[in-house]
Amino acid sequence: MQREAAIREPLILGNKSYKDITDDVVGPIEGAAPRTWKILVTLTGLVAFYGVGCILYLLGTGIGVWGLNKTVGWAWDITNFVWWVGIGHAGTLISAVLLLFRQKWRMAINRSAEAMTIFAVIMAAIFPGIHMGRIWVGYWVFPLPNQFGSLWVNFNSPLLWDVFAISTYFSVSLVFWYIGLVPDFATIRDRMVKPLPKKIYGILSFGWSGRAKNWTRFEEVSLVLAGIATPLVFSVHSIVSMDFATSVIPGWHTTIFPPYFVSGAVFSGFAMVQTLLLIMRKTMKLESYIHIKHIEYMNIVIIVTGSIVGVAYLTELFISWYSGVEYESYAFINRFSGPYSWAYWIMMTCNVITPQLYWFKKLRRSLTVTFILSIVVNIGMWFERYVIIVTSLHRDYNPSSWGEFHATTIDIGIFIGTLGIFFTLFLLFARFFPVLALNELKSILKSSGENYKKIDNHHH
Amino acid sequence: MMCQHCNHAPCETVCPVLATTHSNEGLNQMTYNRCIGTRYCANNCPYKVRRFNWFNYMGYDKFKNFNPSQDSLSRMVLNPDVTVRARGVMEKCSMCVQRIQTGKLDAKKAGTPVADGAVVSACSEACPTHAITFGDLNDNKSNVRGISQNNRAYHALEEVGVQPNIYYMAKVRNTEDQEA
């Protein structure tokens, strides 16, 4: 068995046995739904319904129900799209990249982070769909054989790259997540007494028997999928950034975008993981598995990616002046002093200052501070996309075509609605799915469990 | 401002479904029935000349008072040679492609090349001061070719590098007066 240095903080706190882990994870699924869960799911469900209503109104009436105009052709729609895709990135980073780097602490958070990824990518996918003027012919973006004189798609268009990037990302993430769930579904199946849930979890677990051969295959497939998913962490948001980077619009036409977007995505994704997990660990009593050390590790990722984002903002600002291109300079002067300067300064405050607070150990190990800042970061990251999209479009080359965007209730309603759908899905996940990778956690209990580490220390 | 019919059109490369393409005559064409309405082309246009059909203007009650073409009599204001654009598609100046097409067919029937001035765009025809000239730039002897080679001719936002097909003429100033 692998041994771990005694000075390393244990990853599983308390006096846990294998059975305790199973009980802690499967217990909530077996029991009746708690009252708080019912209240929360009702609330988020109502918000989700309101969002769906706004979407139906949009589809029935036309894109004009949004605040867009001839000058600003994208605003909240694509802002929300980029924001949600970005949030998804943390899940893939945790499950794939950290798996390749053998970071054991990921085992406590990977399951829910991956669920977050799946749900966030679904929310993201709503927007390119509904932002189309004619969604009913939206399937034309797929290179399908057809009888319109065999019209093909435009492989030069970054929007087409998006179609491939997002659909690949979604399928790989879904398969990766599901493969991880199989042994845990089997554990639930084995414990279930009621026939119907037993049958359902039996089907979901694909006849997993727990033999050594099953585990070998499981580990091989996980590693292969991690290898496939790792490049996706970098490619997906790079491609999303190319929607802007390949254009001719000052403020969009920037080579710095791919790395800047990827780090921004990981930054906001980890913040969302913190928001969700801090609530989840408390309400589901998972404090032994997701504890301060895990929170601290994630906050360190937030310092790193947040600082990269900060450097990118300043680089952009410097280059806009240094380039000597007057359109480019004006785009940035307009960002920090124009009609949308409030959005720029919200972005700068939330994304540049916030992560720097985590240099203080006290702050990065504080649950309250982490919870508040995780929300602040995601507000900042939403405004980052808003600033990039709206301030670049609203004033470009010809002052005669300048204009402004003002959000309507439908713009806001649809965004709030996707938050509702997202949290509803996450609550359903927390109720019916194993929220921790319990079988994986068991593999580190004897090397990183608190009680086992104590025994170990006595021996030496 | 009208569509500049760029030869390196930024709108054309970004459309995922090839709804806007370049014709072999140098026109930037918009295929309404292929458009899915992503509006990416409009965003990427440095001249911001594209217009989107935000609503079904022909059928939506909200526009009854503004859109005369909603009742069957007033509908006759619409040009019978031009498609009425549906909700959710992009549109822009087509350089009166319907007139070009008619001109080409007439010339074909007569068995002669299209004569300079035989096809005139609607804007050019309507302008009382002849401020707009339309023609074939590839025809060495055409009026528009001559004007394009004038020292006063320039492209709007030439520095963006989109190579427009539209020329503007610099204002004529009495420089001697200014020097004095």
XYZ file of C-alpha atoms in Angstrom:
640
model
C 0.000 0.000 0.000
C 1.081 3.510 -0.751
C 2.324 5.452 2.249
C 1.869 9.128 2.719
C 4.078 11.525 4.662
C 2.859 12.051 8.203
C 3.040 15.828 7.919
C 0.586 15.822 5.044
C -2.912 16.725 6.198
C -5.225 13.710 6.018
C -7.794 13.781 3.209
C -10.500 11.924 5.139
C -11.114 13.203 8.625
C -12.489 11.337 11.599
C -12.620 7.687 12.456
C -14.057 6.369 9.196
C -14.330 2.775 8.057
C -15.198 1.519 4.575
C -18.751 0.991 5.720
C -18.970 4.544 7.080
C -18.081 5.912 3.644
C -20.827 3.860 2.017
C -23.296 4.903 4.716
C -22.414 8.576 4.401
C -22.875 8.626 0.637
C -25.690 6.133 0.107
C -27.618 6.977 3.283
C -29.126 10.239 1.931
C -30.280 8.423 -1.221
C -32.012 5.677 0.752
C -33.737 7.958 3.240
C -36.705 10.250 2.595
C -36.022 13.627 1.029
C -35.197 16.222 3.719
C -37.422 19.284 4.092
C -34.721 21.741 3.017
C -34.216 19.775 -0.179
C -37.939 19.924 -0.956
C -38.089 23.667 -0.339
C -34.978 24.321 -2.424
C -36.057 22.171 -5.342
C -39.481 23.875 -5.372
C -37.863 27.295 -5.460
C -35.334 26.463 -8.170
C -38.032 24.598 -10.080
C -40.247 27.687 -10.122
C -37.367 29.830 -11.355
C -36.645 27.202 -14.014
C -40.284 27.288 -15.158
C -40.187 31.062 -15.385
C -37.038 30.791 -17.521
C -38.659 28.238 -19.807
C -41.644 30.588 -20.137
C -39.341 33.449 -21.185
C -37.625 31.153 -23.696
C -40.981 30.140 -25.196
C -42.005 33.795 -25.473
C -38.706 34.550 -27.227
C -39.167 31.656 -29.649
C -42.748 32.654 -30.360
C -42.172 36.367 -30.862
C -38.659 36.854 -32.181
C -35.192 37.877 -31.077
C -36.470 41.465 -30.857
C -37.789 40.757 -27.352
C -34.166 41.028 -26.256
C -32.519 44.425 -26.011
C -30.360 43.861 -29.091
C -30.152 46.232 -32.046
C -28.267 46.651 -35.319
C -25.086 47.700 -33.491
C -25.091 45.204 -30.641
C -26.052 41.867 -32.180
C -24.978 39.741 -29.227
C -25.210 40.598 -25.541
C -26.645 38.481 -22.724
C -27.136 35.468 -24.990
C -23.477 34.933 -25.819
C -22.329 36.304 -22.438
C -24.363 33.578 -20.759
C -23.119 30.981 -23.226
C -19.454 31.742 -22.563
C -20.057 32.033 -18.818
C -21.723 28.630 -18.564
C -19.157 26.874 -20.758
C -16.417 28.419 -18.644
C -17.979 27.131 -15.439
C -17.955 23.650 -16.880
C -14.184 23.672 -17.244
C -13.390 23.145 -13.582
C -15.130 19.765 -13.584
C -13.017 18.467 -16.438
C -9.846 19.906 -14.946
C -10.555 18.221 -11.617
C -11.508 14.866 -13.056
C -9.057 14.592 -15.946
C -5.997 16.768 -15.345
C -5.831 16.076 -11.618
C -6.282 12.354 -12.302
C -3.282 12.384 -14.636
C -1.278 14.245 -12.002
C -2.421 11.731 -9.357
C -3.898 14.348 -7.071
C -5.819 12.262 -4.563
C -7.712 15.194 -3.086
C -9.762 15.373 -6.260
C -11.621 12.188 -5.211
C -13.796 14.113 -2.784
C -14.905 16.699 -5.311
C -14.675 15.156 -8.772
C -18.131 13.586 -8.878
C -20.064 16.753 -8.092
C -17.677 18.909 -10.130
C -18.275 16.667 -13.146
C -22.031 16.824 -12.586
C -21.662 20.604 -12.497
C -19.779 20.426 -15.808
C -22.519 18.403 -17.487
C -25.284 20.713 -16.256
C -23.308 23.865 -17.058
C -22.615 22.673 -20.606
C -26.332 21.929 -21.065
C -27.140 25.484 -19.899
C -24.474 26.848 -22.238
C -25.883 24.883 -25.166
C -29.302 26.502 -24.700
C -27.966 29.920 -25.703
C -26.438 29.345 -29.156
C -29.686 27.495 -29.873
C -32.163 30.143 -28.795
C -30.069 33.082 -29.974
C -30.603 31.998 -33.580
C -33.228 33.931 -35.484
C -34.608 30.718 -36.924
C -33.986 27.931 -34.425
C -36.180 25.604 -36.456
C -33.473 25.406 -39.121
C -30.663 25.361 -36.547
C -29.734 21.811 -37.541
C -28.114 23.324 -40.634
C -25.002 23.918 -38.535
C -24.407 20.164 -38.607
C -22.636 18.773 -41.665
C -25.566 16.539 -42.619
C -26.134 15.152 -46.107
C -29.069 17.026 -47.608
C -31.057 17.662 -50.737
C -30.624 21.451 -50.953
C -28.156 20.895 -53.781
C -26.035 19.378 -51.027
C -25.331 22.575 -49.126
C -22.418 22.160 -46.772
C -21.375 24.031 -43.664
C -18.682 26.717 -43.560
C -15.563 25.246 -42.006
C -14.046 28.742 -41.824
C -16.592 29.895 -39.281
C -15.620 29.838 -35.584
C -19.291 29.213 -34.791
C -18.979 25.896 -36.589
C -15.842 25.084 -34.587
C -17.944 25.802 -31.511
C -20.499 23.240 -32.618
C -17.805 20.575 -32.779
C -15.954 21.756 -29.661
C -19.028 21.868 -27.437
C -20.577 18.636 -28.669
C -17.270 16.763 -28.261
C -16.808 18.262 -24.837
C -20.301 17.321 -23.742
C -20.082 13.740 -24.970
C -16.638 13.080 -23.488
C -17.606 14.649 -20.142
C -20.825 12.655 -20.013
C -19.090 9.344 -20.728
C -16.304 10.105 -18.252
C -18.782 11.014 -15.538
C -20.919 7.979 -16.209
C -18.019 5.522 -16.198
C -17.046 6.839 -12.773
C -20.604 6.367 -11.557
C -20.908 2.710 -12.549
C -19.227 1.085 -9.486
C -20.995 3.516 -7.159
C -24.382 2.745 -8.719
C -23.570 -0.918 -8.115
C -22.930 -0.214 -4.431
C -26.320 1.519 -4.191
C -27.951 -1.387 -6.045
C -26.496 -3.860 -3.592
C -27.879 -1.954 -0.609
C -31.306 -1.063 -1.981
C -34.220 -2.992 -0.463
C -37.179 -1.624 -2.432
C -37.506 -3.531 -5.718
C -38.024 -0.602 -8.106
C -35.004 1.522 -7.035
C -32.968 -1.696 -6.908
C -33.981 -2.454 -10.498
C -33.222 1.098 -11.672
C -29.791 1.260 -10.016
C -29.177 -2.255 -11.331
C -29.752 -1.090 -14.895
C -27.645 2.035 -14.313
C -24.726 -0.020 -13.001
C -24.475 -2.114 -16.186
C -24.150 -5.387 -14.269
C -21.050 -4.323 -12.378
C -19.840 -7.253 -10.275
C -16.838 -5.752 -8.496
C -14.431 -8.413 -9.711
C -10.763 -7.561 -10.147
C -11.241 -7.675 -13.913
C -14.004 -5.017 -13.661
C -11.699 -2.774 -11.674
C -8.780 -3.211 -14.088
C -11.008 -2.271 -17.007
C -12.459 0.600 -15.029
C -9.061 2.066 -14.269
C -7.842 1.620 -17.835
C -10.907 3.319 -19.296
C -10.693 6.145 -16.746
C -7.100 6.793 -17.701
C -7.846 6.736 -21.433
C -10.793 9.086 -20.975
C -8.678 11.390 -18.819
C -6.181 11.474 -21.684
C -8.934 12.427 -24.124
C -10.543 14.952 -21.780
C -7.326 16.782 -20.849
C -6.804 18.470 -24.243
C -10.480 19.408 -24.149
C -9.915 21.498 -21.025
C -7.698 23.693 -23.180
C -9.299 23.389 -26.602
C -12.933 24.124 -25.791
C -12.527 27.581 -24.355
C -9.759 28.409 -26.842
C -12.259 27.743 -29.599
C -14.969 29.721 -27.819
C -12.513 32.628 -27.599
C -11.936 32.404 -31.353
C -15.533 33.548 -31.907
C -14.076 36.885 -30.939
C -10.362 36.567 -31.698
C -10.826 35.809 -35.397
C -13.106 38.804 -35.993
C -12.095 42.285 -37.194
C -13.744 44.168 -34.322
C -11.415 46.203 -32.038
C -11.484 44.621 -28.575
C -12.280 41.211 -30.074
C -9.417 40.855 -32.550
C -6.851 39.764 -29.956
C -4.350 36.908 -29.992
C -4.232 36.801 -26.190
C -7.780 35.413 -26.020
C -7.278 31.624 -26.010
C -5.037 31.367 -22.893
C -6.913 34.240 -21.256
C -10.267 32.516 -21.783
C -9.019 29.122 -20.611
C -7.672 30.494 -17.333
C -10.816 32.587 -16.881
C -12.876 29.462 -17.398
C -10.984 27.447 -14.800
C -11.127 30.438 -12.459
C -14.909 30.760 -12.659
C -15.422 26.994 -12.699
C -13.554 26.508 -9.434
C -15.527 29.354 -7.917
C -18.771 27.601 -8.872
C -17.467 24.302 -7.445
C -16.812 26.141 -4.164
C -20.300 27.664 -4.121
C -21.954 24.291 -4.689
C -19.701 22.201 -2.459
C -19.792 24.523 0.526
C -23.580 24.180 0.594
C -23.487 20.469 -0.185
C -20.916 19.462 2.448
C -22.914 21.281 5.119
C -26.418 20.074 4.206
C -25.353 16.517 3.434
C -22.902 16.346 6.355
C -19.861 15.569 4.221
C -17.446 17.681 6.277
C -15.125 14.707 6.842
C -14.556 14.273 3.126
C -14.647 17.828 1.806
C -12.786 19.791 4.442
C -10.677 22.912 4.785
C -7.707 21.359 2.977
C -9.813 20.701 -0.130
C -11.223 24.219 -0.007
C -7.693 25.584 0.372
C -6.377 23.610 -2.601
C -9.188 24.973 -4.745
C -8.525 28.496 -3.529
C -4.905 28.100 -4.598
C -6.107 27.186 -8.103
C -8.243 30.335 -7.932
C -5.175 32.471 -7.036
C -3.204 31.061 -9.969
C -5.899 31.293 -12.646
C -7.255 34.572 -11.265
C -3.785 36.114 -11.434
C -3.356 34.935 -15.036
C -6.672 36.636 -15.826
C -5.488 39.811 -14.070
C -2.239 39.844 -16.039
C -4.244 39.320 -19.233
C -6.447 42.353 -18.471
C -3.427 44.558 -17.930
C -1.623 43.183 -20.993
C -4.662 43.914 -23.122
C -4.827 47.427 -21.804
C -1.112 48.049 -22.406
C -1.120 46.552 -25.900
C -4.147 48.603 -26.938
C -2.046 51.700 -26.340
C 1.303 50.266 -27.467
C -0.125 48.962 -30.764
C -0.716 52.530 -31.924
C -3.981 51.471 -33.550
C -6.428 54.204 -32.716
C -9.507 51.970 -32.994
C -7.930 49.505 -30.585
C -6.914 52.233 -28.128
C -10.363 53.748 -28.247
C -12.023 50.368 -27.628
C -10.169 50.158 -24.317
C -10.518 53.807 -23.351
C -14.226 53.324 -23.945
C -14.229 50.208 -21.793
C -12.963 51.904 -18.695
C -14.493 55.331 -19.210
C -17.432 54.897 -21.572
C -21.113 54.223 -20.879
C -20.347 50.666 -19.735
C -17.420 51.587 -17.478
C -19.456 50.413 -14.451
C -19.356 46.875 -15.900
C -15.597 47.152 -16.523
C -14.896 48.233 -12.962
C -17.119 45.492 -11.520
C -15.100 43.050 -13.612
C -11.740 44.507 -12.500
C -12.702 44.569 -8.825
C -14.174 41.074 -8.728
C -11.571 39.318 -10.856
C -8.307 41.128 -10.168
C -8.546 42.038 -6.489
C -10.554 39.072 -5.145
C -8.133 36.233 -5.928
C -5.239 38.209 -4.394
C -6.965 38.025 -0.998
C -6.235 34.313 -0.970
C -2.521 34.937 -0.436
C -3.557 35.208 3.218
C -3.742 31.710 4.625
C -6.447 32.739 7.080
C -8.716 33.910 4.275
C -8.196 30.946 1.977
C -8.986 28.566 4.836
C -12.117 30.446 5.873
C -15.385 28.900 4.736
C -17.384 32.132 4.967
C -14.811 34.135 3.006
C -14.544 31.368 0.412
C -18.310 31.188 -0.027
C -18.707 34.948 -0.476
C -15.701 35.292 -2.793
C -16.783 32.314 -4.894
C -19.946 34.217 -5.758
C -18.019 37.476 -6.265
C -15.707 35.707 -8.737
C -18.612 34.437 -10.784
C -20.226 37.853 -10.861
C -16.900 39.216 -12.085
C -16.533 36.536 -14.723
C -20.043 37.150 -16.037
C -19.188 40.843 -16.370
C -15.910 39.989 -18.105
C -17.834 38.365 -20.968
C -20.409 41.163 -20.953
C -17.654 43.765 -21.185
C -15.870 41.937 -24.005
C -19.035 41.436 -26.023
C -21.096 44.567 -25.454
C -18.457 47.283 -25.109
C -16.574 46.065 -28.170
C -19.699 45.993 -30.323
C -21.445 49.120 -29.172
C -18.738 51.463 -30.405
C -16.511 50.224 -33.177
C -15.200 51.934 -36.303
C -17.902 54.343 -37.449
C -19.315 56.711 -34.829
C -22.432 56.934 -37.017
C -23.256 53.336 -36.199
C -22.595 53.510 -32.481
C -25.386 52.440 -30.183
C -26.176 51.039 -26.774
C -27.625 47.842 -25.416
C -30.138 47.766 -22.593
C -31.284 44.438 -21.178
C -35.009 43.669 -21.214
C -36.900 41.563 -18.681
C -36.687 38.663 -21.137
C -32.883 38.918 -21.290
C -32.773 38.766 -17.510
C -35.554 36.175 -17.195
C -33.803 33.675 -19.439
C -30.495 34.012 -17.614
C -32.128 33.642 -14.191
C -34.106 30.753 -15.657
C -30.941 28.877 -16.623
C -29.671 29.356 -13.073
C -32.942 27.786 -11.929
C -32.613 24.831 -14.303
C -28.975 24.359 -13.334
C -29.627 24.291 -9.593
C -32.696 22.055 -10.067
C -30.572 19.553 -11.976
C -27.858 19.756 -9.328
C -30.369 19.202 -6.529
C -31.786 16.167 -8.347
C -28.228 14.904 -8.712
C -27.566 15.396 -4.998
C -30.726 13.468 -4.139
C -30.439 10.441 -6.426
C -26.774 10.121 -7.343
C -23.745 9.238 -5.223
C -22.332 12.733 -4.652
C -18.883 11.444 -3.739
C -16.892 8.899 -5.709
C -17.283 6.517 -2.762
C -15.418 3.570 -4.208
C -12.501 5.767 -5.195
C -12.464 7.368 -1.753
C -12.165 3.942 -0.175
C -8.917 3.461 -2.088
C -7.262 6.331 -0.195
C -8.818 5.682 3.232
C -5.893 3.656 4.551
C -3.207 5.968 3.164
C -4.854 9.357 3.780
C -7.535 8.698 6.400
C -6.967 10.505 9.700
C -7.335 7.485 11.973
C -5.059 5.310 9.820
C -2.374 7.987 9.670
C -2.362 8.157 13.482
C -1.839 4.394 13.761
C 0.923 4.654 11.203
C 2.705 7.337 13.213
C 2.685 5.177 16.327
C 4.538 2.437 14.489
C 7.419 4.652 13.454
C -24.070 53.634 -45.012
C -24.660 50.842 -47.505
C -23.032 47.429 -47.818
C -19.515 47.934 -49.177
C -19.503 44.537 -50.939
C -16.032 43.754 -49.618
C -13.767 41.451 -51.576
C -12.292 40.191 -48.307
C -15.631 40.256 -46.557
C -15.435 39.569 -42.816
C -19.146 38.667 -42.790
C -18.662 35.815 -45.243
C -16.059 33.864 -43.310
C -17.991 33.812 -40.038
C -21.355 32.453 -41.185
C -21.550 28.809 -40.058
C -23.961 27.825 -42.838
C -22.592 29.823 -45.794
C -25.686 32.035 -46.003
C -23.582 34.971 -47.154
C -21.114 34.361 -49.966
C -19.251 36.168 -52.714
C -20.533 36.105 -56.280
C -18.203 35.869 -59.268
C -19.270 39.436 -60.081
C -17.888 40.715 -56.792
C -21.210 41.026 -55.017
C -21.515 40.088 -51.397
C -24.654 37.985 -51.603
C -27.109 37.314 -48.815
C -29.111 34.107 -49.138
C -32.145 34.764 -46.944
C -33.524 31.234 -47.033
C -30.211 29.764 -45.903
C -29.813 32.203 -42.994
C -30.306 30.775 -39.497
C -29.896 34.168 -37.820
C -26.748 33.943 -35.687
C -26.068 37.669 -36.380
C -22.324 36.949 -36.354
C -22.011 38.564 -39.814
C -23.555 41.811 -38.555
C -21.260 41.884 -35.525
C -18.190 41.333 -37.664
C -19.053 44.045 -40.198
C -16.764 47.060 -39.671
C -19.337 49.281 -41.425
C -22.309 47.864 -39.457
C -24.487 47.745 -42.566
C -26.396 44.575 -41.895
C -29.937 44.646 -40.560
C -31.739 41.865 -38.764
C -35.418 40.922 -38.881
C -36.064 40.955 -35.146
C -39.786 40.215 -35.529
C -42.242 38.996 -38.120
C -42.904 42.536 -39.314
C -45.466 41.371 -41.865
C -47.728 39.642 -39.377
C -47.058 41.009 -35.900
C -49.931 43.209 -34.611
C -47.492 45.436 -32.790
C -46.353 46.866 -36.134
C -49.821 47.452 -37.616
C -49.506 51.203 -37.243
C -45.986 51.419 -38.626
C -45.951 48.817 -41.344
C -48.357 49.794 -44.127
C -47.673 46.585 -45.998
C -49.706 44.594 -43.496
C -53.000 45.128 -45.317
C -53.613 43.776 -48.772
C -54.003 47.140 -50.554
C -50.946 48.824 -49.037
C -48.989 45.687 -49.702
C -48.631 47.003 -53.215
C -45.883 49.374 -51.997
C -43.619 46.345 -51.870
C -41.295 45.705 -54.777
C -42.624 42.608 -56.565
C -39.088 41.692 -57.695
C -37.738 41.427 -54.163
C -38.481 38.729 -51.581
C -40.001 39.932 -48.326
C -37.583 38.749 -45.669
C -38.824 36.380 -42.991
C -38.459 36.785 -39.250
C -35.030 35.864 -37.932
C -32.940 36.401 -41.056
C -30.265 38.956 -41.837
C -30.529 41.385 -44.712
C -28.542 44.169 -46.316
C -27.990 46.060 -49.569
C -27.987 43.511 -52.408
C -26.700 46.091 -54.916
C -30.133 45.612 -56.577
C -29.252 42.122 -57.682
C -32.737 41.792 -59.232
C -31.976 44.722 -61.551
C -28.571 43.299 -62.473
C -30.203 39.983 -63.267
C -32.881 41.609 -65.448
C -30.214 43.661 -67.245
C -28.177 40.559 -67.958
C -31.194 38.666 -69.279
C -32.251 41.562 -71.504
C -28.738 41.764 -72.941
C -28.685 38.021 -73.482
C -31.969 38.167 -75.397
C -30.625 41.012 -77.544
C -27.386 39.060 -78.049
C -25.211 41.985 -76.935
C -22.966 42.545 -73.908
C -24.516 44.509 -71.014
C -24.014 48.145 -71.998
C -22.620 50.600 -69.448
C -25.564 52.366 -67.824
C -28.094 49.716 -68.878
C -28.333 48.552 -65.271
C -28.805 51.204 -62.603
C -29.219 50.554 -58.901
C -32.329 52.036 -57.271
C -30.314 54.436 -55.087
C -28.378 55.708 -58.057
C -31.577 56.152 -60.064
C -33.304 58.016 -57.256
C -30.479 60.439 -56.447
C -31.323 63.829 -57.997
C -27.726 65.080 -57.931
C -26.152 61.950 -59.463
C -24.045 61.456 -56.379
C -24.191 57.672 -56.830
C -22.801 55.930 -59.912
C -23.326 52.237 -60.542
C -21.587 50.041 -63.083
C -19.164 47.264 -63.966
C -15.692 47.912 -62.493
C -14.204 45.236 -64.764
C -15.304 47.161 -67.862
C -12.346 49.419 -68.785
C -14.581 51.951 -70.470
C -17.332 52.149 -67.872
C -18.135 55.393 -66.155
C -17.676 53.868 -62.716
C -14.208 52.544 -63.622
C -13.171 56.043 -64.646
C -14.438 57.507 -61.400
C -12.694 54.821 -59.344
C -9.359 55.845 -60.899
C -9.874 59.485 -60.047
C -7.464 60.901 -57.453
C -10.382 61.756 -55.229
C -11.597 58.134 -55.024
C -11.001 56.253 -51.777
C -12.369 53.325 -49.783
C -14.050 53.863 -46.435
C -11.962 52.320 -43.616
C -9.422 51.105 -46.158
C -6.983 50.326 -43.324
C -9.163 47.451 -42.071
C -8.137 45.588 -45.218
C -11.524 44.273 -46.278
C -11.107 45.581 -49.862
C -14.532 47.104 -50.507
C -16.085 47.406 -53.964
C -17.589 50.793 -53.135
C -15.595 53.970 -53.712
C -16.244 57.333 -52.125
C -15.115 60.658 -53.559
C -13.209 63.083 -51.356
C -14.816 66.486 -50.944
C -13.704 69.128 -53.455
C -12.114 72.032 -51.633
C -10.892 75.328 -52.956
C -7.320 74.906 -51.747
C -6.102 78.225 -53.217
C -8.594 80.123 -51.098
C -7.463 78.317 -47.980
C -3.817 79.088 -48.612
C -4.541 82.767 -49.060
